Coordinates of C-alpha atoms and ligand atoms in Angstrom, one line a residue:
M1 CA 9.4 20.1 -15.8
T2 CA 8.3 17.4 -18.3
G3 CA 4.8 15.8 -18.4
A4 CA 2.6 17.7 -16.1
T5 CA -0.7 17.5 -17.8
R6 CA -1.8 14.8 -15.4
G7 CA -0.8 12.2 -12.9
I8 CA 2.3 12.5 -10.9
G9 CA 3.6 15.5 -13.1
H10 CA 0.5 17.5 -12.3
A11 CA 0.8 16.8 -8.6
I12 CA 4.6 17.9 -8.7
A13 CA 3.6 21.1 -10.7
V14 CA 1.1 22.0 -8.2
R15 CA 3.2 21.4 -5.2
F16 CA 6.0 23.4 -6.7
A17 CA 3.6 26.4 -7.3
R18 CA 2.3 26.1 -3.9
E19 CA 5.9 26.8 -2.7
G20 CA 6.0 29.9 -5.0
C21 CA 8.0 28.3 -7.9
N22 CA 7.4 29.5 -11.3
V23 CA 6.7 26.5 -13.5
A24 CA 7.4 25.7 -17.2
F25 CA 5.9 22.3 -18.1
C26 CA 5.1 20.3 -21.2
G27 CA 3.1 17.6 -22.7
R28 CA 3.0 16.1 -26.1
S29 CA 0.5 18.8 -27.5
R30 CA -1.2 21.8 -26.3
N31 CA -4.9 20.7 -25.4
A32 CA -7.6 21.4 -22.9
A33 CA -5.8 19.6 -20.3
M34 CA -2.6 21.7 -20.8
E35 CA -4.5 24.8 -20.7
A36 CA -6.4 23.7 -17.6
V37 CA -3.1 23.0 -15.7
E38 CA -1.7 26.3 -16.8
Q39 CA -4.8 28.1 -15.5
E40 CA -4.7 26.2 -12.1
L41 CA -1.1 26.9 -11.7
N42 CA -1.3 30.6 -12.4
G43 CA -4.3 30.8 -9.9
I44 CA -2.1 29.4 -7.3
L45 CA 1.0 31.7 -8.0
S46 CA -1.0 34.8 -8.2
A47 CA -2.7 34.1 -4.8
L48 CA 0.6 33.7 -3.4
H49 CA 2.5 36.7 -4.8
S50 CA 1.9 40.6 -4.6
P51 CA 0.0 42.0 -7.6
L52 CA 3.4 43.7 -8.5
A53 CA 5.1 40.5 -8.9
T54 CA 5.0 38.6 -12.3
P55 CA 5.1 35.1 -11.3
K56 CA 4.0 32.6 -14.0
A57 CA 3.3 29.0 -15.0
K58 CA 3.3 28.2 -18.8
G59 CA 2.6 24.8 -20.8
Y60 CA 4.5 24.0 -24.1
A61 CA 3.9 21.4 -26.6
C62 CA 7.1 19.3 -26.7
D63 CA 7.8 15.7 -27.3
V64 CA 10.8 15.6 -24.9
A65 CA 12.1 12.2 -26.4
D66 CA 12.9 14.2 -29.6
Y67 CA 16.3 15.8 -29.3
D68 CA 15.4 19.1 -31.5
S69 CA 12.1 19.5 -29.7
A70 CA 13.8 19.5 -26.3
Q71 CA 16.3 21.9 -27.3
A72 CA 13.7 24.3 -28.7
F73 CA 11.5 23.9 -25.6
V74 CA 14.5 25.0 -23.3
K75 CA 15.1 27.9 -25.7
E76 CA 11.6 29.1 -25.3
V77 CA 11.5 28.7 -21.6
M78 CA 14.6 30.6 -21.3
A79 CA 13.1 33.5 -23.6
D80 CA 9.9 33.4 -21.2
F81 CA 11.6 33.0 -17.7
G82 CA 15.1 33.9 -18.1
G83 CA 16.7 31.0 -16.0
I84 CA 16.0 27.4 -15.0
D85 CA 17.0 26.3 -11.4
I86 CA 15.2 23.1 -11.5
L87 CA 14.6 20.3 -13.9
V88 CA 12.1 17.4 -13.2
N89 CA 12.2 14.7 -15.7
N90 CA 8.7 13.1 -15.1
A91 CA 7.4 12.1 -18.6
G92 CA 7.3 8.5 -19.1
I93 CA 5.1 5.7 -20.8
T94 CA 4.7 1.9 -20.3
D95 CA 3.9 -0.7 -23.0
D96 CA 3.8 -3.9 -20.9
A97 CA 4.2 -7.5 -22.2
A98 CA 6.0 -10.7 -21.0
V99 CA 9.5 -10.7 -22.6
K100 CA 8.3 -13.8 -24.8
R101 CA 5.7 -11.8 -26.3
M102 CA 7.5 -8.3 -26.5
T103 CA 8.2 -6.8 -29.8
E104 CA 11.3 -4.9 -30.7
A105 CA 9.1 -1.8 -31.3
Q106 CA 7.7 -2.0 -27.7
M107 CA 11.2 -2.3 -26.4
D108 CA 12.4 0.7 -28.4
R109 CA 9.3 2.9 -28.0
V110 CA 9.8 2.7 -24.0
M111 CA 13.4 3.0 -23.9
H112 CA 13.2 5.9 -26.5
T113 CA 10.5 8.0 -24.4
N114 CA 11.6 7.2 -20.9
L115 CA 15.5 7.3 -21.2
G116 CA 15.7 9.3 -24.3
S117 CA 13.6 12.1 -22.7
V118 CA 15.9 12.4 -19.9
F119 CA 19.1 12.4 -22.0
C120 CA 17.4 15.0 -24.4
M121 CA 16.3 17.4 -21.7
T122 CA 19.4 17.0 -19.5
K123 CA 21.6 17.8 -22.8
A124 CA 19.3 20.8 -23.2
V125 CA 19.3 22.3 -19.7
Q126 CA 22.7 21.3 -18.6
P127 CA 24.5 24.3 -20.3
V128 CA 21.9 26.7 -18.7
M129 CA 22.6 25.3 -15.2
W130 CA 26.5 25.3 -15.9
R131 CA 26.6 28.8 -16.7
Q132 CA 24.4 29.8 -13.7
G133 CA 26.7 27.7 -11.4
H134 CA 23.7 26.0 -9.8
G135 CA 20.8 23.6 -10.5
S136 CA 18.9 20.7 -9.3
I137 CA 17.6 17.9 -11.6
V138 CA 15.4 15.4 -10.3
N139 CA 14.5 12.4 -12.7
I140 CA 11.6 10.1 -11.9
G141 CA 12.5 6.6 -11.9
S142 CA 10.5 3.7 -10.4
V143 CA 11.2 0.9 -7.9
V144 CA 10.6 -1.5 -10.8
G145 CA 14.0 0.0 -12.1
I146 CA 15.6 -1.4 -9.1
A147 CA 13.7 -4.7 -8.7
G148 CA 12.5 -5.5 -12.0
N149 CA 8.8 -6.6 -12.6
Y150 CA 6.7 -9.1 -14.4
N151 CA 5.7 -7.9 -18.0
Q152 CA 7.7 -4.7 -17.7
A153 CA 11.3 -5.8 -18.7
N154 CA 11.3 -2.8 -21.4
Y155 CA 10.0 -0.3 -18.7
A156 CA 12.1 -1.7 -15.8
A157 CA 15.3 -1.5 -18.1
S158 CA 14.4 2.1 -19.0
K159 CA 14.0 3.0 -15.3
A160 CA 17.3 1.3 -14.3
A161 CA 19.1 3.0 -17.2
I162 CA 17.8 6.5 -15.7
I163 CA 19.5 5.6 -12.5
G164 CA 22.8 4.9 -14.2
F165 CA 22.6 8.1 -16.2
S166 CA 21.6 10.3 -13.3
K167 CA 24.5 8.9 -11.0
S168 CA 26.9 9.7 -14.0
C169 CA 25.7 13.1 -14.4
A170 CA 25.8 13.8 -10.6
K171 CA 29.6 13.0 -10.9
E172 CA 30.0 15.2 -14.0
F173 CA 28.1 18.1 -12.7
A174 CA 28.9 18.3 -9.1
A175 CA 31.6 20.8 -9.4
R176 CA 29.4 23.3 -10.8
N177 CA 26.9 22.8 -8.1
I178 CA 24.5 21.0 -10.1
R179 CA 22.9 18.0 -8.3
V180 CA 21.2 15.1 -9.9
N181 CA 19.0 12.6 -8.1
V182 CA 16.2 10.1 -8.7
V183 CA 12.9 9.7 -7.1
A184 CA 11.6 6.0 -7.5
P185 CA 7.9 5.6 -6.7
G186 CA 6.5 2.4 -6.1
F187 CA 2.7 1.8 -7.1
V188 CA 1.1 5.4 -7.2
E189 CA -2.6 5.7 -8.3
T190 CA -2.8 7.7 -11.6
E191 CA -4.0 7.3 -15.2
M192 CA -1.1 5.1 -15.9
T193 CA -2.4 2.7 -13.3
A194 CA -6.1 3.0 -13.9
D195 CA -6.5 0.0 -16.1
I196 CA -5.0 -2.4 -13.7
P197 CA -7.8 -5.0 -12.5
K198 CA -9.2 -4.5 -8.9
E199 CA -7.9 -8.1 -7.8
L200 CA -4.3 -7.3 -9.0
M201 CA -4.5 -3.9 -7.3
D202 CA -5.5 -5.7 -3.9
T203 CA -2.6 -8.4 -4.3
W204 CA -0.2 -5.7 -5.0
C205 CA -1.3 -3.6 -2.1
S206 CA -1.3 -6.5 0.3
R207 CA 2.5 -6.9 -0.5
I208 CA 3.1 -3.3 0.4
P209 CA 3.9 -2.9 4.2
M210 CA 1.9 0.3 4.4
K211 CA -1.1 -1.8 2.6
R212 CA -2.0 1.1 0.1
P213 CA -0.7 2.6 -3.1
G214 CA 1.0 6.0 -3.0
K215 CA -0.5 9.2 -3.6
A216 CA 1.0 11.5 -6.5
D217 CA 1.4 14.3 -4.0
E218 CA 3.5 12.0 -1.9
V219 CA 5.9 11.6 -4.8
A220 CA 5.7 15.4 -5.3
Q221 CA 6.7 16.2 -1.7
A222 CA 9.8 14.0 -2.4
C223 CA 10.8 15.7 -5.4
L224 CA 10.2 19.1 -3.8
F225 CA 12.6 18.2 -1.1
L226 CA 15.3 16.9 -3.6
A227 CA 15.0 19.9 -5.8
S228 CA 15.1 22.4 -2.8
D229 CA 17.9 24.2 -0.9
M230 CA 16.9 22.0 2.1
C231 CA 19.3 19.2 0.8
P232 CA 22.4 21.2 -0.7
Y233 CA 24.8 18.3 -0.1
I234 CA 22.6 15.5 -1.6
T235 CA 23.4 14.3 -5.1
S236 CA 23.3 11.0 -6.8
V237 CA 20.8 9.4 -4.5
V238 CA 17.7 7.1 -5.5
L239 CA 15.1 7.8 -3.1
P240 CA 12.1 5.1 -3.0
I241 CA 8.6 6.4 -2.4
C242 CA 7.0 2.9 -2.1
G243 CA 5.5 2.4 1.3
G244 CA 8.3 0.1 2.5
M245 CA 8.1 -2.4 -0.5
E246 CA 10.6 -4.9 0.3
D247 CA 12.6 -5.5 -2.8
A248 CA 13.0 -1.7 -3.6
Ligands
NAP301 P1 0.6 9.6 -16.8 O1 -0.4 9.8 -15.9 O2 0.5 8.6 -17.8 O3 1.3 10.9 -17.3 C1 2.4 10.9 -18.1 C2 2.8 12.4 -18.3 O4 3.9 12.3 -19.3 C3 1.7 13.0 -19.1 O5 1.5 14.4 -18.7 C4 2.2 13.1 -20.6 O6 1.6 14.3 -21.2 C5 3.5 13.1 -20.5 N1 4.4 12.6 -21.6 C6 4.5 11.2 -21.9 N2 5.1 11.1 -23.1 C7 5.7 12.3 -23.2 C8 6.7 13.0 -24.2 N3 7.1 12.1 -25.2 N4 6.8 14.3 -24.2 C9 6.2 15.1 -23.5 N5 5.3 14.6 -22.3 C10 5.2 13.3 -22.3 O7 2.0 8.8 -15.9 P2 2.1 9.1 -14.3 O8 1.6 7.7 -13.8 O9 1.8 10.3 -13.8 O10 3.8 8.7 -14.3 C11 4.5 9.8 -14.3 C12 6.1 9.4 -14.2 O11 6.1 8.5 -13.0 C13 6.6 8.4 -15.3 O12 7.8 8.8 -15.5 C14 6.3 7.0 -14.6 O13 7.1 6.2 -15.3 C15 6.7 7.3 -13.2 N6 6.0 6.3 -12.3 C16 4.7 6.1 -12.2 C17 4.4 5.1 -11.3 C18 2.8 5.0 -11.1 O14 2.5 4.0 -10.4 N7 1.9 5.7 -11.7 C19 5.3 4.5 -10.5 C20 6.5 4.6 -10.7 C21 6.9 5.6 -11.5 P3 0.7 14.2 -22.7 O15 0.0 12.9 -22.7 O16 -0.1 15.3 -22.6 O17 1.8 14.2 -23.7

């Protein structure tokens, strides 16, 4: 999976490890945060499995928006783990501005990271899943990719594009038993949202029928469901996790 050093990605990695899945994850660099997550996941896995089994979690430094790095990442994962059953494309960034003030660089950077990473990782993992004859890809979109948002035209466009890309892959890969779905979180409390002023947070929450932001683990549970054998006939769906926000 991509981007598990913090936030929603971290919650997804923990949730999958608790279910006994080996987890290969990445962030842009190998740092203390990555090492801490690696240790945490290996702790969870060793508590679950018999001492004879060799479950594992491993972090890799990889900029997943770079085609060659994504190819190298998947090659290393194959050498270490021998197969890939699930791909969760979670890595993503924001760089907000009103369209009036948004620069071309801001537009390019967000599209390149958010959509580019999904393309690069899908290209790298698809041949593996194709050979295996099974696989599940879960792409993290956003309700903003369905409804749009003020000051986030670049981000909303990248997340809308992920939906179109995922639905096309779902059609192309279905015959090989590879499912592709999108989880679209609403407003989830993570570092990405930490800088939002409290008044704005309260206004947003007042518009959510459930009157609170989502939790990272609530997104993780949806990813686990879509990735798992609990839904072998579900592909090409966009599942909003947003407390009932009207325009999602
Ligand atoms: P976050 O806290 O900022 O975490 C982003 C993760 O992505 C980090 O682990 C980061 O790792 C990794 N990452 C970013 N660019 C990368 C790259 N080029 N290559 C490899 N890893 C990269 O974000 P979050 O709030 O958890 O969001 C996770 C996903 O959910 C994103 O796709 C976001 O768009 C989506 N989402 C979030 C919300 C929300 O309210 N938080 C709502 C809807 C959708 P390093 O920094 O270590 O590289």
